[in-house]
mmCIF file of C-alpha atoms in Angstrom:
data_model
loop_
_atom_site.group_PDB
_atom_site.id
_atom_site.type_symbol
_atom_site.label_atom_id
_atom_site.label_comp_id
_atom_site.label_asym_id
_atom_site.label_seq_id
_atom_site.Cartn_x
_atom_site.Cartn_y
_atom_site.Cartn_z
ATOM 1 C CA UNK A 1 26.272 41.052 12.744
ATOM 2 C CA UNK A 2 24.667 39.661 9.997
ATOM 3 C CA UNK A 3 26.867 36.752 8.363
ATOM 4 C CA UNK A 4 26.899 36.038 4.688
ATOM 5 C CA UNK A 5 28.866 32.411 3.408
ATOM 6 C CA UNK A 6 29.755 32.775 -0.142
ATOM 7 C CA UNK A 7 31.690 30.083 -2.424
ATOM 8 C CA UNK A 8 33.484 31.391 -5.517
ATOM 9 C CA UNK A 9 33.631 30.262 -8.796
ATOM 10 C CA UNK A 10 36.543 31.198 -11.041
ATOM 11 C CA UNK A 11 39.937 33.235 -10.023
ATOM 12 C CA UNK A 12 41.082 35.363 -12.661
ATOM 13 C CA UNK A 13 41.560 38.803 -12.829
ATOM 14 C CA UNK A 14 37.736 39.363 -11.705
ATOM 15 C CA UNK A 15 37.264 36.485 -9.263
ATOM 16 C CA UNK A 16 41.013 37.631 -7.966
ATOM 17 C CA UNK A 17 39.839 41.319 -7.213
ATOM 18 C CA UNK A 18 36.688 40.665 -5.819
ATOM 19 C CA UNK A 19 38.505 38.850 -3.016
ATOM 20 C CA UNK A 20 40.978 42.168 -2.442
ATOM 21 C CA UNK A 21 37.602 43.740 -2.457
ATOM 22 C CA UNK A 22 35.908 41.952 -0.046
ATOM 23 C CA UNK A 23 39.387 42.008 2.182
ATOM 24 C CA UNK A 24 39.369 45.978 1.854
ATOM 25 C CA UNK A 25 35.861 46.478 2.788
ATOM 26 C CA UNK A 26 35.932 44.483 6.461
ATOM 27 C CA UNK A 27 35.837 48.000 8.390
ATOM 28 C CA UNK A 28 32.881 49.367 6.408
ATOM 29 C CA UNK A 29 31.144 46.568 5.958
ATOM 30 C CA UNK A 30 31.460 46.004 9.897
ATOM 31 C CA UNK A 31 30.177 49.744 10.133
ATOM 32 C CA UNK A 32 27.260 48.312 7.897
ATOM 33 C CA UNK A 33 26.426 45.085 10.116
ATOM 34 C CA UNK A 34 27.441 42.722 7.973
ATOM 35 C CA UNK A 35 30.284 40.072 7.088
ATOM 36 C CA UNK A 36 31.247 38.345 4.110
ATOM 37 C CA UNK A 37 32.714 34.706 4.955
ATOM 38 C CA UNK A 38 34.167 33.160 2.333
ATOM 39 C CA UNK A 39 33.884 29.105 2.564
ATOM 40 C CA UNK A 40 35.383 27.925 -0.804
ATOM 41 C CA UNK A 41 37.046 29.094 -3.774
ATOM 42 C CA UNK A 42 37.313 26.912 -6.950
ATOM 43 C CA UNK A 43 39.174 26.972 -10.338
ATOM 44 C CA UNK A 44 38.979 25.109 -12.992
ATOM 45 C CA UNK A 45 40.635 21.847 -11.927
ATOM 46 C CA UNK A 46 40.266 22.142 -7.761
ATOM 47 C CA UNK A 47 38.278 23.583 -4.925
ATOM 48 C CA UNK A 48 39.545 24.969 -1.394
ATOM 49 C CA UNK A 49 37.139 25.191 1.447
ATOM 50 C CA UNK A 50 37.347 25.389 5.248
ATOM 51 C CA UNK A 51 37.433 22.162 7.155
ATOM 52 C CA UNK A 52 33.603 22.911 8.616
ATOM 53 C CA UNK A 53 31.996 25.270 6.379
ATOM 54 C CA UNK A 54 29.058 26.145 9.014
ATOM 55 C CA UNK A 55 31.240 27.429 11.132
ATOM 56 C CA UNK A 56 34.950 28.389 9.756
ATOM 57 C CA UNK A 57 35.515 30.899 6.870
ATOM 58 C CA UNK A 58 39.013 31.355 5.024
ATOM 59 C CA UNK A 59 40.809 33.893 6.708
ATOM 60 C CA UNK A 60 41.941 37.741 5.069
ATOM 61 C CA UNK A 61 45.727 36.043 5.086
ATOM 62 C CA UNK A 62 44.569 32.603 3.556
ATOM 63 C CA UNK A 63 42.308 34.855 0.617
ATOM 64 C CA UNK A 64 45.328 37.120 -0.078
ATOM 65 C CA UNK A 65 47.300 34.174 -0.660
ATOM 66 C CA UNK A 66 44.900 32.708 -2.999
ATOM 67 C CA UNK A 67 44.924 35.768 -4.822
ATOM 68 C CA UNK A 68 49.036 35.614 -4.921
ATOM 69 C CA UNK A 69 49.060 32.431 -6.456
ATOM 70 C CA UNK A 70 46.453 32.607 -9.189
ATOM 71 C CA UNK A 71 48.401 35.831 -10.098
ATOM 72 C CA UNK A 72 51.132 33.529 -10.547
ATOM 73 C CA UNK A 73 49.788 31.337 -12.744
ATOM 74 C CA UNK A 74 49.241 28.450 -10.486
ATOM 75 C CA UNK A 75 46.934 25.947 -9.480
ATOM 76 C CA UNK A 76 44.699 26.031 -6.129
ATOM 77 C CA UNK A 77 46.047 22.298 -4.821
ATOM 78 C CA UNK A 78 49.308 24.698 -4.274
ATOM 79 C CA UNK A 79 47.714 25.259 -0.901
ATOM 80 C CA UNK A 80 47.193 22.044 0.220
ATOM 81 C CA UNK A 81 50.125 22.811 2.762
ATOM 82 C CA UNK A 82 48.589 25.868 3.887
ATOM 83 C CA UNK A 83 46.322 26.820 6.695
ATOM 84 C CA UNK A 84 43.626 23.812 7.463
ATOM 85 C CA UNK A 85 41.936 24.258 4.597
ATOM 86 C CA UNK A 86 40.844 21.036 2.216
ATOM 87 C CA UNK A 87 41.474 20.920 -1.428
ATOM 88 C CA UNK A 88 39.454 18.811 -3.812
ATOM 89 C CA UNK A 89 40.830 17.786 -7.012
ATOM 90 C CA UNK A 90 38.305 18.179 -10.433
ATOM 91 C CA UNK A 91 36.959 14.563 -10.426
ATOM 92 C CA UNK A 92 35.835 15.549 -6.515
ATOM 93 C CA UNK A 93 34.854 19.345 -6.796
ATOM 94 C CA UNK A 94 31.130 19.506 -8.245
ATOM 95 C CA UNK A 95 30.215 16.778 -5.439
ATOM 96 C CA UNK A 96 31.639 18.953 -2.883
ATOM 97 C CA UNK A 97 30.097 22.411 -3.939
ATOM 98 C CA UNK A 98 26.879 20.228 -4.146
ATOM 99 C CA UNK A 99 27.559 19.231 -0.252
ATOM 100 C CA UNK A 100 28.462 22.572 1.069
ATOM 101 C CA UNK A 101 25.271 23.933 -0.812
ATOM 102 C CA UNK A 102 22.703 21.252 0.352
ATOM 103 C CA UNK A 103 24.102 21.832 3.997
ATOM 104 C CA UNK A 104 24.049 25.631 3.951
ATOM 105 C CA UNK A 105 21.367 26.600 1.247
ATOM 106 C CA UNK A 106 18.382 26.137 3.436
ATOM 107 C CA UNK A 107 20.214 27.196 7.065
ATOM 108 C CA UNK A 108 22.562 29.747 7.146
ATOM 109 C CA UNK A 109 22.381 30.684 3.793
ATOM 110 C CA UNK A 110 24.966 30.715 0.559
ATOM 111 C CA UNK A 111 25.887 32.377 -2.370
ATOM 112 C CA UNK A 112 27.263 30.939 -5.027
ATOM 113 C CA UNK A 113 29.523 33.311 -7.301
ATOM 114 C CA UNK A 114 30.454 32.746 -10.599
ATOM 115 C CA UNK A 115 33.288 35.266 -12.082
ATOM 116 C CA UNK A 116 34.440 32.534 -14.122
ATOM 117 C CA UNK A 117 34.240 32.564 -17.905
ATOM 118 C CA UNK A 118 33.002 28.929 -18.407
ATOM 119 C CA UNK A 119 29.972 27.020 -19.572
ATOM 120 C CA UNK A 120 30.507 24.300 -17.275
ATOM 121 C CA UNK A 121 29.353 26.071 -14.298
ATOM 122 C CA UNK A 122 25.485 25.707 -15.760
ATOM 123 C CA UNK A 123 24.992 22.868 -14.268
ATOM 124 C CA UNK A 124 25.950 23.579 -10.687
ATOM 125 C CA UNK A 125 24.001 27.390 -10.241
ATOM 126 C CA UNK A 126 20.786 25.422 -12.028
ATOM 127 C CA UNK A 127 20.833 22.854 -9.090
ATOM 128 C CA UNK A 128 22.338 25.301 -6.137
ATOM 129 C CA UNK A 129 19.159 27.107 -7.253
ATOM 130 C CA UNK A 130 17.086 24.298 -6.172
ATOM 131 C CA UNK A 131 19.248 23.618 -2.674
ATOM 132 C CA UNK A 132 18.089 27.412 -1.779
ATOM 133 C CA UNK A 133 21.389 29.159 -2.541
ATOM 134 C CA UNK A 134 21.241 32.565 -4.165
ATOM 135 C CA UNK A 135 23.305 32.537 -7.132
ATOM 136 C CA UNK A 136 25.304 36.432 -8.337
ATOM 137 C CA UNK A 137 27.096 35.986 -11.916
ATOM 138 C CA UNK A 138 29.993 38.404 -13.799
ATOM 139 C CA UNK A 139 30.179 35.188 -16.315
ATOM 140 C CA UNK A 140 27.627 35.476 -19.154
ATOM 141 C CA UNK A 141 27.879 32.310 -20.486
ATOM 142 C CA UNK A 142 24.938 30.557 -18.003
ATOM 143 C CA UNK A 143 22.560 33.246 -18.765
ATOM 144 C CA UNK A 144 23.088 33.075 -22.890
ATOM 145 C CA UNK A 145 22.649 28.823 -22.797
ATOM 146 C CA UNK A 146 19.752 27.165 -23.669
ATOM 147 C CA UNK A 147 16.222 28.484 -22.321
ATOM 148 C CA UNK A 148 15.471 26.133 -20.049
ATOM 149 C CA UNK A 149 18.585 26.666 -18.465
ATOM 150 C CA UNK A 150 17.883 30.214 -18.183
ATOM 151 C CA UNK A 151 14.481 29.762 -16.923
ATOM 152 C CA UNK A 152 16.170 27.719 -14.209
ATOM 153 C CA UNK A 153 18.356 30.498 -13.074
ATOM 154 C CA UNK A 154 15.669 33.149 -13.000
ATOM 155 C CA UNK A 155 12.852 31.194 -11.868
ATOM 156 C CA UNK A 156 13.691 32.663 -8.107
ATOM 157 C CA UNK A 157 14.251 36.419 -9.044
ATOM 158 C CA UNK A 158 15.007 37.502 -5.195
ATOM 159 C CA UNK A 159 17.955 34.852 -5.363
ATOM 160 C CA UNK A 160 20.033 35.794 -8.468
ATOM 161 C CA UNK A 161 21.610 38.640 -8.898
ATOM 162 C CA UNK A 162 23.637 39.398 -12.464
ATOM 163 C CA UNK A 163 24.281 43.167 -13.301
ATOM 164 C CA UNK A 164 28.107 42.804 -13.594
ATOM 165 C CA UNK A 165 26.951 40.133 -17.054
ATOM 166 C CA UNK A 166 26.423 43.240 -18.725
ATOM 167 C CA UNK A 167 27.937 46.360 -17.890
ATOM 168 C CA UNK A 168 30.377 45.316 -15.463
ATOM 169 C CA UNK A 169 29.376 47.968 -12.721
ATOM 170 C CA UNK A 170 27.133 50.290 -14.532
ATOM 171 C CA UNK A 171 22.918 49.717 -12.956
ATOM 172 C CA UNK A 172 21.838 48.645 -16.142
ATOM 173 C CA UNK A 173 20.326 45.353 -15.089
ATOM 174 C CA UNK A 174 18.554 47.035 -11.932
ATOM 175 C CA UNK A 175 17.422 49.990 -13.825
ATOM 176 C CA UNK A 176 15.414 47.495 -16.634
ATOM 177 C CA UNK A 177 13.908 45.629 -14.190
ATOM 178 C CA UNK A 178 12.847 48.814 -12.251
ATOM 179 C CA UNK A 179 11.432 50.325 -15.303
ATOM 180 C CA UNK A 180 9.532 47.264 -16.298
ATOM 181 C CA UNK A 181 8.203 46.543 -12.701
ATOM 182 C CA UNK A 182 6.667 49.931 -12.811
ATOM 183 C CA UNK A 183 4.410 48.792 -16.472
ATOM 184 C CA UNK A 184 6.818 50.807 -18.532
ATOM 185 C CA UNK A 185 7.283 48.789 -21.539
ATOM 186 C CA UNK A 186 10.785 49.275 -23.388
ATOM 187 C CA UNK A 187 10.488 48.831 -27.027
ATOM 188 C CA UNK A 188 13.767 49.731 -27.895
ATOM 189 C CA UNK A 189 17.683 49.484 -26.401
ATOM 190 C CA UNK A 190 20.227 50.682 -28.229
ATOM 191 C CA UNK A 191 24.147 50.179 -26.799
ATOM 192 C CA UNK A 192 27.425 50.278 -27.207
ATOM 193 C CA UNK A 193 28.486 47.594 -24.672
ATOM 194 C CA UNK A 194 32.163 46.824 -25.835
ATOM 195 C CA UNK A 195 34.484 49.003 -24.407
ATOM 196 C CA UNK A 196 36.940 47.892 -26.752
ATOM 197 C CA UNK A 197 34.871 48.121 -29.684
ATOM 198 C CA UNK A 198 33.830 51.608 -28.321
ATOM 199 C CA UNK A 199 37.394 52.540 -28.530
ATOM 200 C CA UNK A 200 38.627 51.351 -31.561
ATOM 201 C CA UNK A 201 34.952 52.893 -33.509
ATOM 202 C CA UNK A 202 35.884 56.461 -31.804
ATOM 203 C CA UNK A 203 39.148 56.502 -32.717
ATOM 204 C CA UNK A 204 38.630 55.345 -36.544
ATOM 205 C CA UNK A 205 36.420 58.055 -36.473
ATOM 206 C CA UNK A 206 39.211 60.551 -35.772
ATOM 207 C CA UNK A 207 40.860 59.594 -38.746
ATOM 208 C CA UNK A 208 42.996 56.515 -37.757
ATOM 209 C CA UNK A 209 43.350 53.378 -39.520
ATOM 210 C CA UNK A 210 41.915 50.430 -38.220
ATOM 211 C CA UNK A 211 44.949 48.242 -37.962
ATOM 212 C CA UNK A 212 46.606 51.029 -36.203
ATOM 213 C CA UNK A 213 43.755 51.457 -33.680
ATOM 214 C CA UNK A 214 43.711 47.960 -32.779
ATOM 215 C CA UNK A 215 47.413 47.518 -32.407
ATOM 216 C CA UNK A 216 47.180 50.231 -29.541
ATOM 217 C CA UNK A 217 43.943 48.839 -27.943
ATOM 218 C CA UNK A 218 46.319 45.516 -27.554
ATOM 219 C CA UNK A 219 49.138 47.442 -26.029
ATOM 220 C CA UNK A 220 47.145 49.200 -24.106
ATOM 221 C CA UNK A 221 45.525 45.778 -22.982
ATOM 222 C CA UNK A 222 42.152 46.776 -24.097
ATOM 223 C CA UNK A 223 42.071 43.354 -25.812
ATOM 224 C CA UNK A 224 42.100 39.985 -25.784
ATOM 225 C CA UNK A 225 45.423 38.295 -26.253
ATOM 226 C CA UNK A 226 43.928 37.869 -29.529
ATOM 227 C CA UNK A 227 42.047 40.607 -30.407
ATOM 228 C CA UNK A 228 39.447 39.323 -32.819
ATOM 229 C CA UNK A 229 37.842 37.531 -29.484
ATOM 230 C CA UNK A 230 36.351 41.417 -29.123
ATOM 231 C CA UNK A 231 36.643 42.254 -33.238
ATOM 232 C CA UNK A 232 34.250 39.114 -33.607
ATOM 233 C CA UNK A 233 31.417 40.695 -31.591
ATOM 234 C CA UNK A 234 30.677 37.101 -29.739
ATOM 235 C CA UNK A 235 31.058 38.821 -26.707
ATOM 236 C CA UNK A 236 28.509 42.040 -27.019
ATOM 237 C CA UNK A 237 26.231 39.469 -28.786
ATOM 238 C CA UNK A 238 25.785 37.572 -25.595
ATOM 239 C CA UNK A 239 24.841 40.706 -23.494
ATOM 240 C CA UNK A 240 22.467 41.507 -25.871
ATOM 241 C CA UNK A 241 21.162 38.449 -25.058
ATOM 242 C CA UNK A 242 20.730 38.569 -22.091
ATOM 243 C CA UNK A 243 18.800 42.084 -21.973
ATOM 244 C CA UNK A 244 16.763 40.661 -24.910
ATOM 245 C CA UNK A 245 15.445 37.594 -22.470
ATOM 246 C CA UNK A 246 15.279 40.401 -19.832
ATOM 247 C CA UNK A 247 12.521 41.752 -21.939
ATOM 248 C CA UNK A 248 10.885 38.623 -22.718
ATOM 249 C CA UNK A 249 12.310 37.590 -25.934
ATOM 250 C CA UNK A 250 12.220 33.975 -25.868
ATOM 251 C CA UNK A 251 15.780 33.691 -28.263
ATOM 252 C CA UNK A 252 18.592 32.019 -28.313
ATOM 253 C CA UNK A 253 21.980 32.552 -29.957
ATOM 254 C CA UNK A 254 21.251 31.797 -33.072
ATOM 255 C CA UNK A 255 18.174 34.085 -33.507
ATOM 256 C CA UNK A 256 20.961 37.189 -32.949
ATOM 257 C CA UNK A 257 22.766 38.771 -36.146
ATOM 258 C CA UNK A 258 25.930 39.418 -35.755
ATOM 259 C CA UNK A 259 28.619 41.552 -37.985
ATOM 260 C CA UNK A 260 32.076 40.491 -37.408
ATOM 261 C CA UNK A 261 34.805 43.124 -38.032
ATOM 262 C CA UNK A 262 36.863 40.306 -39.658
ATOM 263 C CA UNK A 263 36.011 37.653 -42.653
ATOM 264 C CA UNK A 264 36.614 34.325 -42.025
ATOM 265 C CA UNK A 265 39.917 33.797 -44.372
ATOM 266 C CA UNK A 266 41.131 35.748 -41.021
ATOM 267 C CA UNK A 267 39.811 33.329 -38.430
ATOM 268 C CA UNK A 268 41.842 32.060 -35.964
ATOM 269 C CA UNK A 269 42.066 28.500 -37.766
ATOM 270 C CA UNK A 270 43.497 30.199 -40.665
ATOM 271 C CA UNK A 271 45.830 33.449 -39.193
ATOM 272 C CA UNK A 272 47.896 33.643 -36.261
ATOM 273 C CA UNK A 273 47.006 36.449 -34.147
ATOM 274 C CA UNK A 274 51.107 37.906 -35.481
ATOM 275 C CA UNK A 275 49.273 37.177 -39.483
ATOM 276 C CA UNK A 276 46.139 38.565 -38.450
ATOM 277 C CA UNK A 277 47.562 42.158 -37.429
ATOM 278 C CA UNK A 278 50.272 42.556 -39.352
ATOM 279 C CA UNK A 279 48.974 40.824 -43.102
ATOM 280 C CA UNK A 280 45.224 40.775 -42.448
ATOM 281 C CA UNK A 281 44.004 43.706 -40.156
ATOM 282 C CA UNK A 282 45.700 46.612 -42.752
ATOM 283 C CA UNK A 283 43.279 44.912 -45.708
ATOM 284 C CA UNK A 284 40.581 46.154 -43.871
ATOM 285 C CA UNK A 285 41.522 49.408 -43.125
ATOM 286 C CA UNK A 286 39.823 51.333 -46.556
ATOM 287 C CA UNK A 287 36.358 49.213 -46.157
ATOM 288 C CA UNK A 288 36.382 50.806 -42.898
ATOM 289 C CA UNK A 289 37.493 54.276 -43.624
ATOM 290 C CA UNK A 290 35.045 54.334 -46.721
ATOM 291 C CA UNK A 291 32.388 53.417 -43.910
ATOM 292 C CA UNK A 292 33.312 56.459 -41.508
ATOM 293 C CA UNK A 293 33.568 59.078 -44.473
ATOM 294 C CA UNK A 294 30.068 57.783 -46.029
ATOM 295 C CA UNK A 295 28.426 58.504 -42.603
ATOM 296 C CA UNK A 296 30.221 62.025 -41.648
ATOM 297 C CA UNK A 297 29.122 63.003 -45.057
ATOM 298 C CA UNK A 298 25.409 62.273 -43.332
ATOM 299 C CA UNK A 299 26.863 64.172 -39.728
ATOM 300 C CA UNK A 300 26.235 60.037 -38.411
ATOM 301 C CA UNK A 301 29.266 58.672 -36.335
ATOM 302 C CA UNK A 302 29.664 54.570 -36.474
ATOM 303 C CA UNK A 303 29.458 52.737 -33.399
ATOM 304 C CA UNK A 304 29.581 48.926 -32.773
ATOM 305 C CA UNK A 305 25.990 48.489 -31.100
ATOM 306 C CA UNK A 306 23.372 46.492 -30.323
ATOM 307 C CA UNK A 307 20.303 47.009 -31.589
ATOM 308 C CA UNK A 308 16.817 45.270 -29.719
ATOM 309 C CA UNK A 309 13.833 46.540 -30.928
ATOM 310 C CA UNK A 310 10.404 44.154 -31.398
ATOM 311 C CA UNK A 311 11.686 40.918 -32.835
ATOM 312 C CA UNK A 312 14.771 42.492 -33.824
ATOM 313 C CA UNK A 313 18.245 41.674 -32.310
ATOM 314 C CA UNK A 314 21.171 42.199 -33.780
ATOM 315 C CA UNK A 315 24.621 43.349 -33.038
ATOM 316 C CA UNK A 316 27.271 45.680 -35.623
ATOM 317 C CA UNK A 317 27.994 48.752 -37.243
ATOM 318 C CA UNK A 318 25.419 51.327 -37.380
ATOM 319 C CA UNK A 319 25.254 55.007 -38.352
ATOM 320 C CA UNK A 320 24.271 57.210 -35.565
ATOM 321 C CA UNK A 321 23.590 61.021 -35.103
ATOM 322 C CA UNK A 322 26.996 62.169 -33.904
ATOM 323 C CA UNK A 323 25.033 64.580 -31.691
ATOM 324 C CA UNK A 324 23.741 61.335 -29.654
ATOM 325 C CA UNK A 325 24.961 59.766 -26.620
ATOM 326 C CA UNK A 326 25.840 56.845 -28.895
ATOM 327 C CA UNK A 327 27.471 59.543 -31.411
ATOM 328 C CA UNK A 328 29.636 61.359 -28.676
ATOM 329 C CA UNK A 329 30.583 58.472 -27.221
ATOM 330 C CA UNK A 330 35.256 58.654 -27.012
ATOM 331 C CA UNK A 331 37.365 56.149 -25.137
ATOM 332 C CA UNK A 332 36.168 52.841 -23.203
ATOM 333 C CA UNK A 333 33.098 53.864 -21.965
ATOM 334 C CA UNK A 334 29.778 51.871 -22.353
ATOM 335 C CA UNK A 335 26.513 53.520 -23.604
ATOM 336 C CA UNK A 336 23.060 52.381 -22.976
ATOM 337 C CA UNK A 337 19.966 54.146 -24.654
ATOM 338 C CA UNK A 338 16.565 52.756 -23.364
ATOM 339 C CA UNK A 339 13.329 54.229 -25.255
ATOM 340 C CA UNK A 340 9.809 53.187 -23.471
ATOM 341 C CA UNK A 341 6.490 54.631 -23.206
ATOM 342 C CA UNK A 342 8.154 57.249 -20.464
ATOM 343 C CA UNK A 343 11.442 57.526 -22.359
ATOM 344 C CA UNK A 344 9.883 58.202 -25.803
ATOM 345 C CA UNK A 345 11.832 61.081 -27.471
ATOM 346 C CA UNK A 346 14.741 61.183 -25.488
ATOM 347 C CA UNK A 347 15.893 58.358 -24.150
ATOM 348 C CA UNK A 348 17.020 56.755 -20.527
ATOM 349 C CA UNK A 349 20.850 57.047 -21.367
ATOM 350 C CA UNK A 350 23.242 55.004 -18.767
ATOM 351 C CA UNK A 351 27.034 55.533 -19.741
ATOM 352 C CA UNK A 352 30.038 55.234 -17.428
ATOM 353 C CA UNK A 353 33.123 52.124 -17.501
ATOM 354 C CA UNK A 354 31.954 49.326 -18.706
ATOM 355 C CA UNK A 355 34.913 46.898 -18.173
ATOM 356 C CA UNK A 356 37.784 46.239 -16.166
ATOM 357 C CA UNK A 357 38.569 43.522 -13.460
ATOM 358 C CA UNK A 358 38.522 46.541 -10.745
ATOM 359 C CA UNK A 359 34.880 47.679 -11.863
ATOM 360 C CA UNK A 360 33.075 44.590 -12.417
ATOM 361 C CA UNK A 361 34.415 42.855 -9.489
ATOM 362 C CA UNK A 362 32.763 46.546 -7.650
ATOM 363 C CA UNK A 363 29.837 45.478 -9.526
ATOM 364 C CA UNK A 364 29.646 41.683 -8.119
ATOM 365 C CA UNK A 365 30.309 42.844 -4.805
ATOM 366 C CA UNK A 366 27.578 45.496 -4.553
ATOM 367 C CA UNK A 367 25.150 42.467 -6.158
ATOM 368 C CA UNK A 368 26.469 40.514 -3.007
ATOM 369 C CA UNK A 369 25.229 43.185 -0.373
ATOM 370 C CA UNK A 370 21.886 43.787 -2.196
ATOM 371 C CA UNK A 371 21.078 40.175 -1.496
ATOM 372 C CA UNK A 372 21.897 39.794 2.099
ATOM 373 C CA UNK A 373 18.629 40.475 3.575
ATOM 374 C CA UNK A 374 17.559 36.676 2.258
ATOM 375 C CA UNK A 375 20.523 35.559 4.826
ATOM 376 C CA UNK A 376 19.468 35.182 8.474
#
């Protein structure tokens, strides 16, 4: 049985489900010849691990209990009392994940798994990297830093795995790098890759007004708790981003254009999120609707899309053919055209969910398996 040690980074709702995940899947994986043993588990402000982490792993019982009290709101050092496992407070945590990696990167093996949402955790997958731990992401945020970070993290290609970054579970990540291993060059990708956005564009579309729209998408906890954290386009700009650098484009953040579906007077430092739907978001509603009739008049559909094409990257409203993938795109789902050499005049289209803690935390744990023939 082939034994895989694996230290997680972040436990919200992603980090959370993986865990069920990985808890659900013993028989098959068993069937499969191979175990996932879990060796630490960090937040924010602590980190749990097993009292010898060449040997031990945190039992199904122990994980499930995690998972019960991050659901609650609370911290980690809440299990100090339970089971034999350690907890390390912040000031001690990056020394320790640096310990458990130095000790386990180059002999049994580790991987390092970051379904957190933070920056901070740069730092520690640049120099895990270098300890020989494999590295699988769901957070975006390492990958969209500077470039020599991101050189860092990619410099050992067999060792990092990141297709949940992008399109939570959808191959869109594995299907790139297959097409350009093969001398296929892409010169253009075209996505929707907000399934919020995606919603809220189809159903303006139909004839709804904007403020209405995202009102349900927030009910319906398509959202953020403040919705303009999706309306801002911050977070499709970053995945673009990332498939940009995928395809060579040495950019950065700044080099991206990006339409926001709010003006600043809206901005969180000026509106509440209860100002910004109820005063703000109606003002916006006729721009919008102006938009949608202007482009049916054309038999386009708007999307909110990237756009990466040459030195072009940008992110916003465009008009599309409604007969497209991009144009018949309804609901939450995430489109992906890819035009190459092969793919000329009709395109590679990948479309399916494209968010959700159940689908990306699928996502993480199928990058997991595809990684564990580096493990002994």
């Amino acid at each position: 049985m082939k034994k895989m040690a694996l230290l997680l980074m972040g436990c919200g709702g992603v980090g959370r489900q993986l865990l069920r995940h990985i808890v659900s899947c013993r028989s098959l994986h068993a069937n499969q010849g191979v175990h996932l043993r879990v060796v630490g588990v960090c937040d924010s402000k602590s980190l749990v691990v097993t009292p010898n982490a060449h040997a031990s792993e945190m039992d199904d019982k122990f994980l499930l209990e995690v998972c019960r009290i991050k659901e609650d709101g609370s911290s980690l050092l809440k299990l100090s009392g339970f089971g034999s496992c350690r907890v390390f407070t912040n000031s001690e945590l990056t020394a320790k994940v640096f310990d458990i990696a130095s000790h386990l990167g180059k002999s049994t093996g580790l991987a390092v798994v970051d379904c957190s949402a933070s920056l901070e955790t740069t730092e520690i997958l640049s120099c895990v990297i270098d300890l020989g731990c494999c590295i699988v992401l769901a957070n975006k945020k390492p990958l969209t830093s500077t470039m020599e970070y991101y050189d860092k993290l990619v410099s050992q290609p067999r060792r990092i795995r990141h297709e949940s970054t992008v399109g939570a579970g959808l191959p869109i990540i594995a299907s790139l790098n297959r097409i350009l291993s093969s001398g296929d060059p892409v010169h253009r990708l075209v996505g929707s890759l907000s399934g919020t956005l995606g919603y809220v564009m189809s159903e303006v579309e139909g004839g709804k007004p904007l403020s209405q729209v995202v009102k349900t998408a927030k009910s319906l906890g398509y959202t953020e708790p403040d919705p303009r954290d999706d309306l801002g386009g911050m977070d499709v700009a970053r995945k673009a981003l990332i498939l940009a650098r995928l395809l060579g484009r040495r950019i950065t953040m700044d080099s991206i254009k990006v339409e926001s579906l709010y003006p600043e007077e809206m901005g969180p430092t000026v509106m509440s999120v209860d100002e910004f739907l109820s005063k703000g978001l109606p003002l916006l509603d006729k721009s919008i609707c102006d938009r949608v009739a202007k482009a049916s008049i054309s038999g386009n559909a708007l999307r909110y899309v990237c756009v990466i094409e040459g030195t072009r990257c940008e992110v916003g409203i465009q008009e599309l053919p409604r007969d497209s993938p991009l144009g018949r795109l309804r609901g939450s789902d995430n489109v992906l055209e890819v035009y190459t050499r092969c793919y000329n005049k009709q395109p590679l289209v990948i479309q399916g969910a494209g968010a959700g803690n159940d689908t990306t935390a699928a996502g993480v744990l199928a990058d997991i398996l595809d990684i564990q023939d580096l493990f002994p």
